[in-house]
Amino acid sequence: MILKQRANLASPSTHCLPAGIPAGIFIYNFKIIQALQEIVIVLGDGDPPRQIFTDGRSLPRDPQPSWMGYSVGKWQGDTLAVETIGFNEASWLDTSGHPRSEFMRIREAYHRRDFGHMDLEVTLEDPKYYTRPFTLNTQLNLIPDSDVLEYVCGENEKDRAHMDKR
């Protein structure tokens, strides 16, 4: 039902809203910055930076729903395991319009195979919209000496006036 409703709509990012996760990590380039007690992922699409707390805290019982959710991570050998909850329902899982609810839970496993290559496994669970968890796998490649360029959606934007009003 929701996919049919969204079939003729533009994705939230078309309206200068965040793509959120997991869409942002599959669609755009990003940079991972590791500090002592957190990891920050800066996406190349104008989404807010994503914080992954690695200081040993647990997920909150009742997080404030947000675009990027609330993430905690821990190292399991040479793999970073991340768990995220606390999403709002305004974002989509992908550009096709698959929904996510406040009940969405995302588990990610980042494994660096060697210099320049990382495997990413993402498991999504949302009992409101999906009958069982499902997993997506991808490979990430380092692009050395590259930058995540500044992106401002509304700056000099001219297309919105021409979009079909729905």
PDB file of C-alpha atoms in Angstrom:
ATOM      1  CA  MET A   1       0.000   0.000   0.000  1.00  0.00           C
ATOM      2  CA  ILE A   2       2.696   2.484   0.952  1.00  0.00           C
ATOM      3  CA  LEU A   3       4.762   1.667  -2.153  1.00  0.00           C
ATOM      4  CA  LYS A   4       1.727   2.381  -4.342  1.00  0.00           C
ATOM      5  CA  GLN A   5       1.207   5.698  -2.564  1.00  0.00           C
ATOM      6  CA  ARG A   6       4.860   6.610  -3.054  1.00  0.00           C
ATOM      7  CA  ALA A   7       5.118   5.356  -6.649  1.00  0.00           C
ATOM      8  CA  ASN A   8       4.604   8.799  -8.163  1.00  0.00           C
ATOM      9  CA  LEU A   9       6.293  10.790  -5.425  1.00  0.00           C
ATOM     10  CA  ALA A  10       9.822  12.082  -5.356  1.00  0.00           C
ATOM     11  CA  SER A  11      12.047  10.775  -2.588  1.00  0.00           C
ATOM     12  CA  PRO A  12      12.466  12.898   0.553  1.00  0.00           C
ATOM     13  CA  SER A  13      15.966  13.948  -0.559  1.00  0.00           C
ATOM     14  CA  THR A  14      14.392  15.561  -3.645  1.00  0.00           C
ATOM     15  CA  HIS A  15      12.682  17.928  -1.213  1.00  0.00           C
ATOM     16  CA  CYS A  16      15.939  18.726   0.636  1.00  0.00           C
ATOM     17  CA  LEU A  17      15.180  16.221   3.411  1.00  0.00           C
ATOM     18  CA  PRO A  18      17.731  13.637   4.582  1.00  0.00           C
ATOM     19  CA  ALA A  19      17.942  10.292   2.793  1.00  0.00           C
ATOM     20  CA  GLY A  20      18.781   8.779   6.181  1.00  0.00           C
ATOM     21  CA  ILE A  21      20.069   5.276   6.669  1.00  0.00           C
ATOM     22  CA  PRO A  22      20.451   2.840   5.164  1.00  0.00           C
ATOM     23  CA  ALA A  23      19.880   4.741   1.894  1.00  0.00           C
ATOM     24  CA  GLY A  24      22.690   7.215   2.506  1.00  0.00           C
ATOM     25  CA  ILE A  25      25.377   4.583   2.949  1.00  0.00           C
ATOM     26  CA  PHE A  26      24.350   2.668  -0.165  1.00  0.00           C
ATOM     27  CA  ILE A  27      23.775   5.599  -2.503  1.00  0.00           C
ATOM     28  CA  TYR A  28      26.344   8.267  -1.664  1.00  0.00           C
ATOM     29  CA  ASN A  29      30.010   8.542  -0.882  1.00  0.00           C
ATOM     30  CA  PHE A  30      30.939   9.031   2.745  1.00  0.00           C
ATOM     31  CA  LYS A  31      33.840   9.509   5.098  1.00  0.00           C
ATOM     32  CA  ILE A  32      34.351   7.663   8.384  1.00  0.00           C
ATOM     33  CA  ILE A  33      36.079   9.573  11.181  1.00  0.00           C
ATOM     34  CA  GLN A  34      37.142   7.551  14.210  1.00  0.00           C
ATOM     35  CA  ALA A  35      37.645   9.289  17.566  1.00  0.00           C
ATOM     36  CA  LEU A  36      38.326   7.735  20.974  1.00  0.00           C
ATOM     37  CA  GLN A  37      34.722   7.107  21.991  1.00  0.00           C
ATOM     38  CA  GLU A  38      32.711   7.591  18.841  1.00  0.00           C
ATOM     39  CA  ILE A  39      32.761   7.213  15.094  1.00  0.00           C
ATOM     40  CA  VAL A  40      31.261   9.890  12.874  1.00  0.00           C
ATOM     41  CA  ILE A  41      30.099   9.187   9.347  1.00  0.00           C
ATOM     42  CA  VAL A  42      29.849  12.211   7.091  1.00  0.00           C
ATOM     43  CA  LEU A  43      27.646  11.519   4.077  1.00  0.00           C
ATOM     44  CA  GLY A  44      28.167  13.262   0.756  1.00  0.00           C
ATOM     45  CA  ASP A  45      24.509  14.105   0.210  1.00  0.00           C
ATOM     46  CA  GLY A  46      23.845  16.810   2.772  1.00  0.00           C
ATOM     47  CA  ASP A  47      22.444  14.421   5.409  1.00  0.00           C
ATOM     48  CA  PRO A  48      23.296  15.197   9.026  1.00  0.00           C
ATOM     49  CA  PRO A  49      26.495  13.570  10.302  1.00  0.00           C
ATOM     50  CA  ARG A  50      25.868  10.192  11.865  1.00  0.00           C
ATOM     51  CA  GLN A  51      27.256   9.475  15.338  1.00  0.00           C
ATOM     52  CA  ILE A  52      28.089   5.929  16.402  1.00  0.00           C
ATOM     53  CA  PHE A  53      28.956   5.828  20.093  1.00  0.00           C
ATOM     54  CA  THR A  54      31.715   3.331  20.924  1.00  0.00           C
ATOM     55  CA  ASP A  55      32.103   4.223  24.609  1.00  0.00           C
ATOM     56  CA  GLY A  56      30.245   1.152  25.904  1.00  0.00           C
ATOM     57  CA  ARG A  57      26.822   2.738  26.345  1.00  0.00           C
ATOM     58  CA  SER A  58      23.704   0.777  25.486  1.00  0.00           C
ATOM     59  CA  LEU A  59      20.844   1.799  23.238  1.00  0.00           C
ATOM     60  CA  PRO A  60      18.277   4.052  24.930  1.00  0.00           C
ATOM     61  CA  ARG A  61      14.955   2.491  25.944  1.00  0.00           C
ATOM     62  CA  ASP A  62      12.842   5.190  24.317  1.00  0.00           C
ATOM     63  CA  PRO A  63      14.928   7.216  21.841  1.00  0.00           C
ATOM     64  CA  GLN A  64      13.722  10.433  20.312  1.00  0.00           C
ATOM     65  CA  PRO A  65      12.848   9.500  16.683  1.00  0.00           C
ATOM     66  CA  SER A  66      15.233  11.079  14.199  1.00  0.00           C
ATOM     67  CA  TRP A  67      16.397  10.844  10.594  1.00  0.00           C
ATOM     68  CA  MET A  68      19.671   9.077  11.403  1.00  0.00           C
ATOM     69  CA  GLY A  69      18.536   7.128  14.454  1.00  0.00           C
ATOM     70  CA  TYR A  70      20.618   6.424  17.557  1.00  0.00           C
ATOM     71  CA  SER A  71      23.674   4.216  17.006  1.00  0.00           C
ATOM     72  CA  VAL A  72      26.036   2.322  19.292  1.00  0.00           C
ATOM     73  CA  GLY A  73      28.939   0.228  18.122  1.00  0.00           C
ATOM     74  CA  LYS A  74      31.569  -2.120  19.447  1.00  0.00           C
ATOM     75  CA  TRP A  75      34.553  -3.916  18.016  1.00  0.00           C
ATOM     76  CA  GLN A  76      34.236  -7.670  17.612  1.00  0.00           C
ATOM     77  CA  GLY A  77      37.754  -8.600  16.589  1.00  0.00           C
ATOM     78  CA  ASP A  78      38.444  -6.638  13.409  1.00  0.00           C
ATOM     79  CA  THR A  79      34.748  -5.997  12.656  1.00  0.00           C
ATOM     80  CA  LEU A  80      32.803  -2.951  13.827  1.00  0.00           C
ATOM     81  CA  ALA A  81      29.304  -4.067  14.855  1.00  0.00           C
ATOM     82  CA  VAL A  82      26.761  -1.225  14.914  1.00  0.00           C
ATOM     83  CA  GLU A  83      23.155  -1.289  16.090  1.00  0.00           C
ATOM     84  CA  THR A  84      20.756   1.584  15.369  1.00  0.00           C
ATOM     85  CA  ILE A  85      17.205   2.309  16.550  1.00  0.00           C
ATOM     86  CA  GLY A  86      15.068   5.416  16.993  1.00  0.00           C
ATOM     87  CA  PHE A  87      14.103   6.345  13.459  1.00  0.00           C
ATOM     88  CA  ASN A  88      11.310   8.612  12.331  1.00  0.00           C
ATOM     89  CA  GLU A  89       8.974   7.374   9.609  1.00  0.00           C
ATOM     90  CA  ALA A  90       9.595  10.302   7.258  1.00  0.00           C
ATOM     91  CA  SER A  91      12.525   8.739   5.428  1.00  0.00           C
ATOM     92  CA  TRP A  92      12.573   5.823   2.997  1.00  0.00           C
ATOM     93  CA  LEU A  93      14.809   2.766   3.006  1.00  0.00           C
ATOM     94  CA  ASP A  94      15.721   3.358  -0.637  1.00  0.00           C
ATOM     95  CA  THR A  95      14.862   5.446  -3.665  1.00  0.00           C
ATOM     96  CA  SER A  96      11.969   3.081  -4.501  1.00  0.00           C
ATOM     97  CA  GLY A  97      10.009   4.231  -1.448  1.00  0.00           C
ATOM     98  CA  HIS A  98      10.212   1.166   0.810  1.00  0.00           C
ATOM     99  CA  PRO A  99       9.097   2.378   4.238  1.00  0.00           C
ATOM    100  CA  ARG A 100      10.723   2.286   7.629  1.00  0.00           C
ATOM    101  CA  SER A 101       8.944   2.805  10.937  1.00  0.00           C
ATOM    102  CA  GLU A 102       9.906   3.865  14.448  1.00  0.00           C
ATOM    103  CA  PHE A 103      10.318   0.121  15.123  1.00  0.00           C
ATOM    104  CA  MET A 104      13.149  -0.230  12.570  1.00  0.00           C
ATOM    105  CA  ARG A 105      16.345  -1.769  13.931  1.00  0.00           C
ATOM    106  CA  ILE A 106      19.449  -1.825  11.774  1.00  0.00           C
ATOM    107  CA  ARG A 107      22.518  -3.943  12.458  1.00  0.00           C
ATOM    108  CA  GLU A 108      25.679  -3.248  10.486  1.00  0.00           C
ATOM    109  CA  ALA A 109      28.985  -5.118  10.338  1.00  0.00           C
ATOM    110  CA  TYR A 110      31.935  -3.216   8.854  1.00  0.00           C
ATOM    111  CA  HIS A 111      34.887  -5.501   8.115  1.00  0.00           C
ATOM    112  CA  ARG A 112      38.057  -4.124   6.565  1.00  0.00           C
ATOM    113  CA  ARG A 113      39.437  -6.893   4.338  1.00  0.00           C
ATOM    114  CA  ASP A 114      42.620  -5.054   3.459  1.00  0.00           C
ATOM    115  CA  PHE A 115      43.803  -1.550   2.764  1.00  0.00           C
ATOM    116  CA  GLY A 116      41.220   0.044   0.516  1.00  0.00           C
ATOM    117  CA  HIS A 117      38.476  -2.619   0.765  1.00  0.00           C
ATOM    118  CA  MET A 118      35.714  -3.024   3.311  1.00  0.00           C
ATOM    119  CA  ASP A 119      32.787  -5.445   3.440  1.00  0.00           C
ATOM    120  CA  LEU A 120      29.516  -4.118   4.814  1.00  0.00           C
ATOM    121  CA  GLU A 121      26.629  -6.306   5.900  1.00  0.00           C
ATOM    122  CA  VAL A 122      23.398  -4.526   6.864  1.00  0.00           C
ATOM    123  CA  THR A 123      20.491  -6.379   8.480  1.00  0.00           C
ATOM    124  CA  LEU A 124      17.166  -4.560   8.679  1.00  0.00           C
ATOM    125  CA  GLU A 125      14.320  -5.514  10.964  1.00  0.00           C
ATOM    126  CA  ASP A 126      10.997  -3.697  11.072  1.00  0.00           C
ATOM    127  CA  PRO A 127       8.013  -5.743  12.311  1.00  0.00           C
ATOM    128  CA  LYS A 128       5.558  -2.997  11.299  1.00  0.00           C
ATOM    129  CA  TYR A 129       6.341  -3.296   7.575  1.00  0.00           C
ATOM    130  CA  TYR A 130       8.289  -6.535   7.022  1.00  0.00           C
ATOM    131  CA  THR A 131       7.535 -10.120   8.015  1.00  0.00           C
ATOM    132  CA  ARG A 132      11.159 -11.012   8.761  1.00  0.00           C
ATOM    133  CA  PRO A 133      14.596  -9.392   8.917  1.00  0.00           C
ATOM    134  CA  PHE A 134      16.557  -9.135   5.675  1.00  0.00           C
ATOM    135  CA  THR A 135      20.225  -8.587   4.954  1.00  0.00           C
ATOM    136  CA  LEU A 136      22.050  -6.546   2.320  1.00  0.00           C
ATOM    137  CA  ASN A 137      25.738  -6.967   1.535  1.00  0.00           C
ATOM    138  CA  THR A 138      28.062  -4.621  -0.312  1.00  0.00           C
ATOM    139  CA  GLN A 139      31.726  -3.884  -0.757  1.00  0.00           C
ATOM    140  CA  LEU A 140      33.132  -0.448  -0.083  1.00  0.00           C
ATOM    141  CA  ASN A 141      36.257   0.885  -1.774  1.00  0.00           C
ATOM    142  CA  LEU A 142      38.554   3.552  -0.429  1.00  0.00           C
ATOM    143  CA  ILE A 143      39.121   6.487  -2.739  1.00  0.00           C
ATOM    144  CA  PRO A 144      42.361   7.948  -1.342  1.00  0.00           C
ATOM    145  CA  ASP A 145      42.952  11.681  -1.146  1.00  0.00           C
ATOM    146  CA  SER A 146      39.285  12.408  -1.827  1.00  0.00           C
ATOM    147  CA  ASP A 147      36.970  14.830  -0.099  1.00  0.00           C
ATOM    148  CA  VAL A 148      33.321  14.760   0.843  1.00  0.00           C
ATOM    149  CA  LEU A 149      32.293  17.955  -0.893  1.00  0.00           C
ATOM    150  CA  GLU A 150      29.905  20.434   0.648  1.00  0.00           C
ATOM    151  CA  TYR A 151      26.350  19.953  -0.517  1.00  0.00           C
ATOM    152  CA  VAL A 152      23.513  22.380   0.146  1.00  0.00           C
ATOM    153  CA  CYS A 153      20.221  21.239  -1.313  1.00  0.00           C
ATOM    154  CA  GLY A 154      18.361  24.542  -1.456  1.00  0.00           C
ATOM    155  CA  GLU A 155      21.239  26.623  -2.805  1.00  0.00           C
ATOM    156  CA  ASN A 156      20.329  27.854  -6.287  1.00  0.00           C
ATOM    157  CA  GLU A 157      17.578  25.216  -6.473  1.00  0.00           C
ATOM    158  CA  LYS A 158      15.404  25.731  -9.547  1.00  0.00           C
ATOM    159  CA  ASP A 159      13.661  22.408 -10.167  1.00  0.00           C
ATOM    160  CA  ARG A 160      11.146  22.338  -7.317  1.00  0.00           C
ATOM    161  CA  ALA A 161       8.963  24.978  -9.026  1.00  0.00           C
ATOM    162  CA  HIS A 162       8.651  22.665 -12.040  1.00  0.00           C
ATOM    163  CA  MET A 163       7.735  19.529 -10.092  1.00  0.00           C
ATOM    164  CA  ASP A 164       4.231  18.173 -10.397  1.00  0.00           C
ATOM    165  CA  LYS A 165       2.215  19.312  -7.365  1.00  0.00           C
ATOM    166  CA  ARG A 166       0.750  16.227  -5.698  1.00  0.00           C
TER     167      ARG A 166
END
